[in-house]
PDB file of C-alpha atoms in Angstrom:
ATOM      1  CA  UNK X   1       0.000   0.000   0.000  1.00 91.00           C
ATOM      2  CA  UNK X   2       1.754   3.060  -1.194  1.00 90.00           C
ATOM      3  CA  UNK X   3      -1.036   5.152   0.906  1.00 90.00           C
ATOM      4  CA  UNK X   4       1.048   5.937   4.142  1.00 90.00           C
ATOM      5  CA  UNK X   5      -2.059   6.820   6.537  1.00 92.00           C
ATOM      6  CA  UNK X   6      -4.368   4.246   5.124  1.00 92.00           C
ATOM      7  CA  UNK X   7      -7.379   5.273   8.293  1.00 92.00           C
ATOM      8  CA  UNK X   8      -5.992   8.358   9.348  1.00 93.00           C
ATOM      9  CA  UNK X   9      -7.637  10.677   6.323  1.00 91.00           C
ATOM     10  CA  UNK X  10      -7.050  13.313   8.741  1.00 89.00           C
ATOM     11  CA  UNK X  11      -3.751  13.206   9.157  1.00 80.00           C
ATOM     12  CA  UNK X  12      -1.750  16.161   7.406  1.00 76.00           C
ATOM     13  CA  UNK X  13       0.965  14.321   5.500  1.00 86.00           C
ATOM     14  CA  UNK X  14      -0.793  11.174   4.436  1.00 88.00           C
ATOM     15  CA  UNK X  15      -3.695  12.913   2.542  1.00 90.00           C
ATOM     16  CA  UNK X  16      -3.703  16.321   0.425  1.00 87.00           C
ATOM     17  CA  UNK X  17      -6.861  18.211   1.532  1.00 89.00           C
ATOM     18  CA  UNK X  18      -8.542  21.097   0.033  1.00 88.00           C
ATOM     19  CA  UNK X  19     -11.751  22.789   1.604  1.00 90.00           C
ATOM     20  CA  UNK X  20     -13.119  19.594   3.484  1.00 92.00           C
ATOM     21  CA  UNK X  21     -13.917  19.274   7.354  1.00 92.00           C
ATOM     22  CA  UNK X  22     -12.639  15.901   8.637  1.00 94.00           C
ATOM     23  CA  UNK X  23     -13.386  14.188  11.671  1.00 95.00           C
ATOM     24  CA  UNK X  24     -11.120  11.415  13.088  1.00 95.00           C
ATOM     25  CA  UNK X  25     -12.757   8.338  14.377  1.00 96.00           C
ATOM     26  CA  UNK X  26     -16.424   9.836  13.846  1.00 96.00           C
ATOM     27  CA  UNK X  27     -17.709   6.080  12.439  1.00 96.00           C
ATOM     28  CA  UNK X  28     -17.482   2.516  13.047  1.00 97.00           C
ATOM     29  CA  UNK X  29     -15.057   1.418  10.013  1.00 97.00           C
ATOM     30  CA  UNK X  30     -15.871  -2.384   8.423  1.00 97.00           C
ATOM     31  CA  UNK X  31     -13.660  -3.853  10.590  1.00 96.00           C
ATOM     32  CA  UNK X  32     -15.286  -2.889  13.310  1.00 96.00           C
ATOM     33  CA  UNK X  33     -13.237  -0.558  15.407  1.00 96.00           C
ATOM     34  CA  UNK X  34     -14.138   2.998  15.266  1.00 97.00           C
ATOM     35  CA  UNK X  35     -11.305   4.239  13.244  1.00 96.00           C
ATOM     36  CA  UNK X  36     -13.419   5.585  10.278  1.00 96.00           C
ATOM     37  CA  UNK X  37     -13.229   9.072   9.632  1.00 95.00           C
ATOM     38  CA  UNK X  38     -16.190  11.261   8.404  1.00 95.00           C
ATOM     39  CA  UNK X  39     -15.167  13.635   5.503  1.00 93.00           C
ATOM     40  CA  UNK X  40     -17.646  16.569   4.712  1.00 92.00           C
ATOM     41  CA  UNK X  41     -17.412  19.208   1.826  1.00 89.00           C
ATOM     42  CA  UNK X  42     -17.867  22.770   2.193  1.00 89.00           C
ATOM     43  CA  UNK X  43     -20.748  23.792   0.077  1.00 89.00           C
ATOM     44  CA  UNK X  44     -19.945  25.530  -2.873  1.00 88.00           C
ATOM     45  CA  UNK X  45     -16.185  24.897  -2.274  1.00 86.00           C
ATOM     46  CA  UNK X  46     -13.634  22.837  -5.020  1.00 87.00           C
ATOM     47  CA  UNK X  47     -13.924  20.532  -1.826  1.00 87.00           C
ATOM     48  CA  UNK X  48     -11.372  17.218  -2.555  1.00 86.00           C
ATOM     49  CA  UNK X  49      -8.805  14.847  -0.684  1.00 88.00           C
ATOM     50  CA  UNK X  50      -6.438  12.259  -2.000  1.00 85.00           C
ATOM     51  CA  UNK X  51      -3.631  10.363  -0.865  1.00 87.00           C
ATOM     52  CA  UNK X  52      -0.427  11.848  -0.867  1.00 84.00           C
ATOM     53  CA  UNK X  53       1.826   9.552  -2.914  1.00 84.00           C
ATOM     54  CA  UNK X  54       4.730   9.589  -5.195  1.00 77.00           C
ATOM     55  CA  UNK X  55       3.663   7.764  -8.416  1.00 77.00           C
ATOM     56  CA  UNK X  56       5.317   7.409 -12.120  1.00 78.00           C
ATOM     57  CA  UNK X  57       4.116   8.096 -15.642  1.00 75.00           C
ATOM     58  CA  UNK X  58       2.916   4.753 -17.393  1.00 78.00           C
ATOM     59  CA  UNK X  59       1.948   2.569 -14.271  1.00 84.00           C
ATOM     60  CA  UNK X  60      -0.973   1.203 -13.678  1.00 88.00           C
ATOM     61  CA  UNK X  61      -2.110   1.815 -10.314  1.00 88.00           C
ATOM     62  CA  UNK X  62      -4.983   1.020  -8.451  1.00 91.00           C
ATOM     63  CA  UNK X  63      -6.903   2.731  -6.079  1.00 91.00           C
ATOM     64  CA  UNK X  64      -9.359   1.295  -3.733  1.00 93.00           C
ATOM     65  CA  UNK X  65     -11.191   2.883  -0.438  1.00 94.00           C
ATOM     66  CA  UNK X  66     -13.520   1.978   1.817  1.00 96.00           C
ATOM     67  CA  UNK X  67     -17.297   4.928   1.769  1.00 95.00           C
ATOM     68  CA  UNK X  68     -20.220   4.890   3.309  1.00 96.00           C
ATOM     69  CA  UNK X  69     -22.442   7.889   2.175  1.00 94.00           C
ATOM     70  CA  UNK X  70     -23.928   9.943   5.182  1.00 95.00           C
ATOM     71  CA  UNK X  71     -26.185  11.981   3.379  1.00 91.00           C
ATOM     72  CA  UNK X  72     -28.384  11.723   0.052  1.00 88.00           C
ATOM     73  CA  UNK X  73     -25.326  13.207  -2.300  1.00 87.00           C
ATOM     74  CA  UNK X  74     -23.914   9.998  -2.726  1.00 89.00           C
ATOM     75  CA  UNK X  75     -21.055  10.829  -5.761  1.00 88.00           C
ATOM     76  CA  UNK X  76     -17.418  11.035  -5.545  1.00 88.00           C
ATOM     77  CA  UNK X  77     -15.284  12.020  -8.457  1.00 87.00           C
ATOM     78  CA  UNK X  78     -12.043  11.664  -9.194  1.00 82.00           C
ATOM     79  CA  UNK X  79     -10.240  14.361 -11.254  1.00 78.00           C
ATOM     80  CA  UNK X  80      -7.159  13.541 -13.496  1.00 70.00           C
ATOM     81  CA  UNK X  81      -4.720  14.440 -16.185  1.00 59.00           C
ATOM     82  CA  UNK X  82      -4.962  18.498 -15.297  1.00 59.00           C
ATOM     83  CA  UNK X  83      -8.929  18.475 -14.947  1.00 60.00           C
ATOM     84  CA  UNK X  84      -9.955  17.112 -18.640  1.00 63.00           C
ATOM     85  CA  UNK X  85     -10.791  13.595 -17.137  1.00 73.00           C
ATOM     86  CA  UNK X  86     -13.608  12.735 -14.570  1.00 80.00           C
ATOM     87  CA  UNK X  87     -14.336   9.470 -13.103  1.00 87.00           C
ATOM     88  CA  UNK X  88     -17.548   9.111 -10.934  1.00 90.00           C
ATOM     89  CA  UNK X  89     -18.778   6.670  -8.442  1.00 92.00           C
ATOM     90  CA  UNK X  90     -22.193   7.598  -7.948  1.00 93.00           C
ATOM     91  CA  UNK X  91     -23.423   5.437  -4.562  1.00 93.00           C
ATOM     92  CA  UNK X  92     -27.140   6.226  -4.909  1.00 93.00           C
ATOM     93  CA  UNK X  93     -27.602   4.161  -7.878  1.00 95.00           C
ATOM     94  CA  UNK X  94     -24.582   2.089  -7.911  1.00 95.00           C
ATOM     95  CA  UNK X  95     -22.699   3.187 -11.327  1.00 95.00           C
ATOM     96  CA  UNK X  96     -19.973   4.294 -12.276  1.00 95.00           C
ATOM     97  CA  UNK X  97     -18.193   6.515 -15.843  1.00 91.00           C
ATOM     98  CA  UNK X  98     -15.183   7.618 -16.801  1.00 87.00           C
ATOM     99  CA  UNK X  99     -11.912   6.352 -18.113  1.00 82.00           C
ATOM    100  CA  UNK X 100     -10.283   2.974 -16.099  1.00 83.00           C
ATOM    101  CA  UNK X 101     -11.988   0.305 -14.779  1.00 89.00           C
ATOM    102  CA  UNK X 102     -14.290   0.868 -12.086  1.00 92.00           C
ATOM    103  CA  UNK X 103     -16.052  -1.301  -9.292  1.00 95.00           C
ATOM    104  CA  UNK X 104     -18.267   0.014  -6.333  1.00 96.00           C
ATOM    105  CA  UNK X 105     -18.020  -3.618  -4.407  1.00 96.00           C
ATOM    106  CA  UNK X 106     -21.001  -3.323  -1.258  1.00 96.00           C
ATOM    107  CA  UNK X 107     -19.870  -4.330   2.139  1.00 95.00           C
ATOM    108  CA  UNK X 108     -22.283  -4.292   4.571  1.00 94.00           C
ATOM    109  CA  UNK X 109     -23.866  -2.037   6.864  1.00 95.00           C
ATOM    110  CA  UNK X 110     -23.962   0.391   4.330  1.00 96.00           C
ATOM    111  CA  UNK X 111     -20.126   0.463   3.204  1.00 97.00           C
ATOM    112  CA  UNK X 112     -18.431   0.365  -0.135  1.00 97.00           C
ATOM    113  CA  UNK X 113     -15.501  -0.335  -1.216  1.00 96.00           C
ATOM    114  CA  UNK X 114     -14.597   1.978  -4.731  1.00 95.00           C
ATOM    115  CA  UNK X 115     -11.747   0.713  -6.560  1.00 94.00           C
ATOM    116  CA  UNK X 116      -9.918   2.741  -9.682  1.00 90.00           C
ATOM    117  CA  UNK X 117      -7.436   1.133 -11.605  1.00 89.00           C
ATOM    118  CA  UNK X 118      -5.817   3.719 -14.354  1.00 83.00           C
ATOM    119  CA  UNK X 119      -2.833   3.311 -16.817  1.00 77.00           C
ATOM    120  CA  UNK X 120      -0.668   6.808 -17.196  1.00 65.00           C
ATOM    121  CA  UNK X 121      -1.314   9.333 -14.768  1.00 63.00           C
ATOM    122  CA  UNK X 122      -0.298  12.306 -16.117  1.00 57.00           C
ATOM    123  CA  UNK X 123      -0.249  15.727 -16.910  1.00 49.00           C
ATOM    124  CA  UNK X 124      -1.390  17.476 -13.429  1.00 45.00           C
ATOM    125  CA  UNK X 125       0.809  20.106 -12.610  1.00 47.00           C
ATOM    126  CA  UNK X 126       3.420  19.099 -15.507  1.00 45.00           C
ATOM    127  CA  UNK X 127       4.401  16.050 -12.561  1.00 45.00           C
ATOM    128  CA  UNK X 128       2.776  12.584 -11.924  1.00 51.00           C
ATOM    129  CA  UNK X 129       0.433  13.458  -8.938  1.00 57.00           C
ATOM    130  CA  UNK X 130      -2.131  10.708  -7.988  1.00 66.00           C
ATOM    131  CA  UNK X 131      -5.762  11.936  -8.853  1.00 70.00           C
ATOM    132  CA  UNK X 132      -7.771  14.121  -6.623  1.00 77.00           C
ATOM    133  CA  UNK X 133     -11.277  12.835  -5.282  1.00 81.00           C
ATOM    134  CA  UNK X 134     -13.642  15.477  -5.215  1.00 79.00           C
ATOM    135  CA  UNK X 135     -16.666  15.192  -2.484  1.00 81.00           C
ATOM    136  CA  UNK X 136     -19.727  15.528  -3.795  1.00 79.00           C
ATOM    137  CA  UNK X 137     -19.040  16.670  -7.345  1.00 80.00           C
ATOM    138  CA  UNK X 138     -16.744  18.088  -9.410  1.00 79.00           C
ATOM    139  CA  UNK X 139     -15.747  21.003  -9.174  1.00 73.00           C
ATOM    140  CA  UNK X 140     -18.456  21.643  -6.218  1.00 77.00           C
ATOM    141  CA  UNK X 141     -21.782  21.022  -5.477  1.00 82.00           C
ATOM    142  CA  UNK X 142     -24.363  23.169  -3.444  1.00 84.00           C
ATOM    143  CA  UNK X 143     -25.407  19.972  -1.541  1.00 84.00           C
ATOM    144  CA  UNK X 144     -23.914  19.190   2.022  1.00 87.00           C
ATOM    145  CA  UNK X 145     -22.105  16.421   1.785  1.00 90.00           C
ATOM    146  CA  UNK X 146     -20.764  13.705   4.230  1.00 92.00           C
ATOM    147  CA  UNK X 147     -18.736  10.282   4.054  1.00 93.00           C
ATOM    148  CA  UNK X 148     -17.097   8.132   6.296  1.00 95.00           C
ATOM    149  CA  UNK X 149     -13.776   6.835   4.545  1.00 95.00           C
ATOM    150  CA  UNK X 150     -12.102   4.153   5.713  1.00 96.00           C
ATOM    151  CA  UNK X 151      -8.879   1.681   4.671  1.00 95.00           C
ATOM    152  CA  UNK X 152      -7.326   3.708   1.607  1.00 92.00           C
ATOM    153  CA  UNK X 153      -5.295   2.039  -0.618  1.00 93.00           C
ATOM    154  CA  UNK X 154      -3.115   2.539  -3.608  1.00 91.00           C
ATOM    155  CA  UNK X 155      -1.056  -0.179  -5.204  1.00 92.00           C
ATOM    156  CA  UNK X 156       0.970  -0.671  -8.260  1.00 90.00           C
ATOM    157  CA  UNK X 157      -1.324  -3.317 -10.277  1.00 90.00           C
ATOM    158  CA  UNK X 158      -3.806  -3.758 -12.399  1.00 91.00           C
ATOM    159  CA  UNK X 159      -6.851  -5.223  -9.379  1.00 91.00           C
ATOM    160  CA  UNK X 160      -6.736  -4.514  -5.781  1.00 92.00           C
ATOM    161  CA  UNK X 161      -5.225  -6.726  -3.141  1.00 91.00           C
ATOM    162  CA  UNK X 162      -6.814  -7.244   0.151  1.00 91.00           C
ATOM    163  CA  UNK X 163      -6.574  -4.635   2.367  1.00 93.00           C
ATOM    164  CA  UNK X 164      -2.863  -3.053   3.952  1.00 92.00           C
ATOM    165  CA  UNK X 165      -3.106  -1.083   6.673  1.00 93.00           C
ATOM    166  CA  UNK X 166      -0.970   1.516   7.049  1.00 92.00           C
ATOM    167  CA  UNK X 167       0.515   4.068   9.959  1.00 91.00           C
ATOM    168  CA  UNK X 168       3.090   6.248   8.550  1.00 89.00           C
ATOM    169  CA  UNK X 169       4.918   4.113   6.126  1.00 91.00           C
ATOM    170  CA  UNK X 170       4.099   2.172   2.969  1.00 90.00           C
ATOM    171  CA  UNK X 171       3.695  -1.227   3.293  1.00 90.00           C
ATOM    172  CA  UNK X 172       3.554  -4.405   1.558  1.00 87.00           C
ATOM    173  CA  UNK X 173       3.336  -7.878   2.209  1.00 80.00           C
ATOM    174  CA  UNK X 174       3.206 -11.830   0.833  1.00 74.00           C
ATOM    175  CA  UNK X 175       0.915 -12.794  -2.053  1.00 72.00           C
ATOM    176  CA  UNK X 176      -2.373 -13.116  -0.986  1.00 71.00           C
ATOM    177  CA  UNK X 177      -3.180 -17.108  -1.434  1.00 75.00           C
ATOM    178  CA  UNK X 178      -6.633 -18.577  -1.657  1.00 76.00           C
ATOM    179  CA  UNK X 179      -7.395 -22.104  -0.267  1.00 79.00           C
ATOM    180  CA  UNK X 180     -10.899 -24.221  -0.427  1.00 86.00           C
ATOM    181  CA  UNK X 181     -10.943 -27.138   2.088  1.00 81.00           C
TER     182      UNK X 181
END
């Protein structure tokens, strides 16, 4: 996971944040603990987040995070290549568009996990710069808008792994191996 604060949206170095109020530890997360943090837009605001992350030109990366909408705007979008490319997730009715493939995978108790996979990021800024989820809509919206986000991940690969947790550091481990007995 090359997401170094994987729960801890809040935290200052692990996540670039622009115009959004988070609380840390505001929801129950899927796993149970209460590590889920609740990100809210401000209305009318270019209100975004993403995980700060050194990435290359001509990777495929994949993104994946854990939502669970807290209010009837249910749409993230993600923002790439210096604002000509928008990929939505829209919760409410469970579809996605854009560029990449793109799942919304339910959880339960009202959780998601949305998972990006992209070839090429480039063009923001002139530098690589991994894409910039926008809360609500893109640029803004004049709806309130509140998740809880849980568990980000970005990986090098083409599908998401199970989940890393992270605190600080990237991290990776051993192939994941399935078993039937």
């Amino acid at each position: 996971n090359l997401a170094t604060y994987s729960e801890q949206i809040n935290n200052n170095t692990g996540w670039t944040k622009n115009l959004v109020n988070v609380s840390a530890n505001a929801g129950v997360a899927p796993d149970g603990t209460s590590t889920a943090d609740q990100v809210s837009n401000i209305v009318n605001s270019t209100s975004y987040c993403r995980p700060t992350v050194s990435i290359s030109n001509s990777i495929t990366y994949t993104f994946s995070l854990y939502v669970k909408p807290l209010t009837t705007n249910k749409t993230l979008v993600f923002e790439h290549s210096g604002g000509t490319n928008r990929t939505v997730f829209d919760l409410a009715t469970l579809t996605t568009s854009g560029l990449g493939i793109r799942q919304i995978i339910p959880i339960a108790n009202g959780w998601y996990r949305i998972v990006w996979t992209i070839t090429g990021i480039s063009g923001l800024g002139g530098f690589p710069q991994f894409p910039t989820l926008f809360i609500g809509g893109y640029p803004t919206t004049s709806d309130s808008v509140s998740f809880l986000f849980w568990g980000g991940q970005v990986e090098a690969g083409s599908f998401p792994t199970s989940y890393i947790p992270t605190s600080g550091s990237t991290e990776t481990r051993a192939k994941d191996f399935a078993s039937i007995t």
